[in-house]
mmCIF file of C-alpha atoms and ligand atoms in Angstrom:
data_model
loop_
_atom_site.group_PDB
_atom_site.id
_atom_site.type_symbol
_atom_site.label_atom_id
_atom_site.label_comp_id
_atom_site.label_asym_id
_atom_site.label_seq_id
_atom_site.Cartn_x
_atom_site.Cartn_y
_atom_site.Cartn_z
ATOM 1 C CA MET A 1 -19.142 -7.323 -61.967
ATOM 2 C CA THR A 2 -18.931 -10.562 -60.493
ATOM 3 C CA LYS A 3 -17.540 -12.159 -57.424
ATOM 4 C CA ILE A 4 -14.840 -14.342 -59.437
ATOM 5 C CA LYS A 5 -13.333 -14.378 -62.546
ATOM 6 C CA LEU A 6 -12.356 -16.938 -65.030
ATOM 7 C CA VAL A 7 -8.465 -17.177 -65.745
ATOM 8 C CA SER A 8 -7.751 -16.317 -69.010
ATOM 9 C CA GLY A 9 -6.540 -19.325 -70.885
ATOM 10 C CA THR A 10 -8.870 -22.064 -69.388
ATOM 11 C CA ARG A 11 -11.873 -23.842 -69.295
ATOM 12 C CA GLY A 12 -12.865 -23.697 -65.448
ATOM 13 C CA ILE A 13 -9.964 -22.093 -63.045
ATOM 14 C CA TYR A 14 -11.423 -19.019 -61.342
ATOM 15 C CA SER A 15 -10.100 -16.443 -59.188
ATOM 16 C CA PHE A 16 -11.239 -14.448 -56.364
ATOM 17 C CA PHE A 17 -9.647 -11.698 -54.023
ATOM 18 C CA CYS A 18 -9.050 -13.072 -50.376
ATOM 19 C CA PRO A 19 -8.914 -10.080 -47.995
ATOM 20 C CA GLY A 20 -7.962 -12.333 -45.140
ATOM 21 C CA CYS A 21 -4.536 -13.226 -47.212
ATOM 22 C CA GLY A 22 -4.405 -9.531 -49.341
ATOM 23 C CA LYS A 23 -4.119 -11.649 -52.286
ATOM 24 C CA TYR A 24 -5.940 -13.574 -55.475
ATOM 25 C CA HIS A 25 -7.102 -17.352 -54.877
ATOM 26 C CA THR A 26 -7.820 -20.169 -57.369
ATOM 27 C CA ILE A 27 -10.236 -22.464 -57.899
ATOM 28 C CA ASN A 28 -10.406 -25.306 -59.912
ATOM 29 C CA THR A 29 -13.566 -26.446 -61.295
ATOM 30 C CA LYS A 30 -13.045 -28.290 -64.423
ATOM 31 C CA ASP A 31 -10.683 -31.101 -65.873
ATOM 32 C CA GLU A 32 -7.809 -28.794 -67.556
ATOM 33 C CA GLY A 33 -5.619 -31.898 -68.498
ATOM 34 C CA TYR A 34 -3.357 -32.228 -65.362
ATOM 35 C CA LYS A 35 -3.469 -33.395 -61.945
ATOM 36 C CA GLN A 36 -5.447 -30.392 -59.881
ATOM 37 C CA PRO A 37 -8.147 -31.235 -57.749
ATOM 38 C CA ILE A 38 -11.532 -30.363 -59.086
ATOM 39 C CA TRP A 39 -14.050 -28.464 -56.745
ATOM 40 C CA GLY A 40 -17.973 -28.421 -57.195
ATOM 41 C CA PHE A 41 -19.308 -25.523 -58.562
ATOM 42 C CA ASN A 42 -22.969 -24.056 -58.657
ATOM 43 C CA GLY A 43 -22.192 -22.125 -62.219
ATOM 44 C CA ASP A 44 -23.059 -18.831 -60.318
ATOM 45 C CA VAL A 45 -20.538 -16.065 -60.618
ATOM 46 C CA ASP A 46 -22.462 -13.832 -58.897
ATOM 47 C CA LYS A 47 -23.344 -15.978 -56.026
ATOM 48 C CA PRO A 48 -20.642 -18.874 -56.002
ATOM 49 C CA THR A 49 -20.579 -21.978 -54.056
ATOM 50 C CA PHE A 50 -17.603 -24.383 -54.007
ATOM 51 C CA THR A 51 -17.669 -27.648 -52.321
ATOM 52 C CA PRO A 52 -15.900 -28.936 -50.505
ATOM 53 C CA SER A 53 -13.996 -26.258 -48.159
ATOM 54 C CA LEU A 54 -10.621 -24.644 -49.749
ATOM 55 C CA ALA A 55 -7.402 -24.556 -47.840
ATOM 56 C CA VAL A 56 -4.441 -22.226 -49.264
ATOM 57 C CA LEU A 57 -0.862 -22.364 -47.878
ATOM 58 C CA SER A 58 0.941 -19.116 -48.980
ATOM 59 C CA VAL A 59 4.024 -17.758 -47.923
ATOM 60 C CA THR A 60 4.159 -14.426 -46.817
ATOM 61 C CA ASN A 61 6.153 -11.139 -45.705
ATOM 62 C CA ILE A 62 5.531 -10.819 -42.347
ATOM 63 C CA ALA A 63 7.990 -7.707 -40.685
ATOM 64 C CA ASN A 64 10.751 -9.127 -43.188
ATOM 65 C CA GLU A 65 10.361 -12.701 -42.016
ATOM 66 C CA TYR A 66 8.918 -14.967 -44.542
ATOM 67 C CA ARG A 67 6.169 -17.204 -42.735
ATOM 68 C CA GLU A 68 3.531 -20.016 -44.082
ATOM 69 C CA MET A 69 -0.165 -18.783 -43.952
ATOM 70 C CA ARG A 70 -2.910 -20.782 -43.795
ATOM 71 C CA CYS A 71 -6.111 -19.702 -45.252
ATOM 72 C CA HIS A 72 -8.990 -21.956 -44.923
ATOM 73 C CA SER A 73 -12.426 -21.351 -46.015
ATOM 74 C CA PHE A 74 -15.782 -22.386 -46.818
ATOM 75 C CA ILE A 75 -17.189 -20.441 -50.047
ATOM 76 C CA ARG A 76 -20.897 -20.233 -50.354
ATOM 77 C CA ASP A 77 -23.633 -18.270 -51.840
ATOM 78 C CA GLY A 78 -20.837 -15.290 -52.369
ATOM 79 C CA LYS A 79 -20.046 -15.228 -48.793
ATOM 80 C CA ILE A 80 -16.337 -16.303 -47.870
ATOM 81 C CA GLN A 81 -16.657 -18.382 -44.385
ATOM 82 C CA TYR A 82 -13.340 -18.251 -42.867
ATOM 83 C CA LEU A 83 -12.915 -21.357 -40.526
ATOM 84 C CA SER A 84 -10.774 -20.698 -37.241
ATOM 85 C CA ASP A 85 -7.519 -22.407 -38.246
ATOM 86 C CA CYS A 86 -6.713 -19.104 -40.617
ATOM 87 C CA ASP A 87 -3.751 -17.636 -39.927
ATOM 88 C CA HIS A 88 -4.897 -14.481 -40.825
ATOM 89 C CA ALA A 89 -7.445 -11.884 -39.046
ATOM 90 C CA LEU A 90 -10.113 -12.803 -40.422
ATOM 91 C CA ALA A 91 -10.163 -16.394 -38.843
ATOM 92 C CA GLY A 92 -14.136 -17.043 -37.660
ATOM 93 C CA GLN A 93 -15.494 -14.512 -39.566
ATOM 94 C CA THR A 94 -17.962 -14.746 -42.589
ATOM 95 C CA ILE A 95 -17.800 -11.795 -45.229
ATOM 96 C CA ASP A 96 -19.229 -11.223 -48.412
ATOM 97 C CA MET A 97 -17.127 -11.712 -51.352
ATOM 98 C CA ILE A 98 -15.374 -8.169 -53.064
ATOM 99 C CA ASP A 99 -16.761 -7.711 -56.686
ATOM 100 C CA GLU A 100 -14.436 -7.870 -59.556
HETATM 101 ZN ZN1 ZN B 1 -6.872 -16.606 -48.713
#
């Protein structure tokens, strides 16, 4: 059981479940040979820390209307600290990451 999972076929792209968005987000920690931002990672899949913060924009269907949803967080020591500019209900809260 780990908090994050290496995406198969990659050397350093990890996925984790985001309870705020109700979906998985991915973080790239190694140069995979294409232009993508690379995050710092402490190498601990049980208590991951990524730097800098992670901002994800996704399109979500809410009441049959497609809306852009922002998710902005710090992931430190196996916890997700959601910042106040998230569009979901966990904005401003810090929660433990869920085991994969
Ligand atoms: Zn999210």
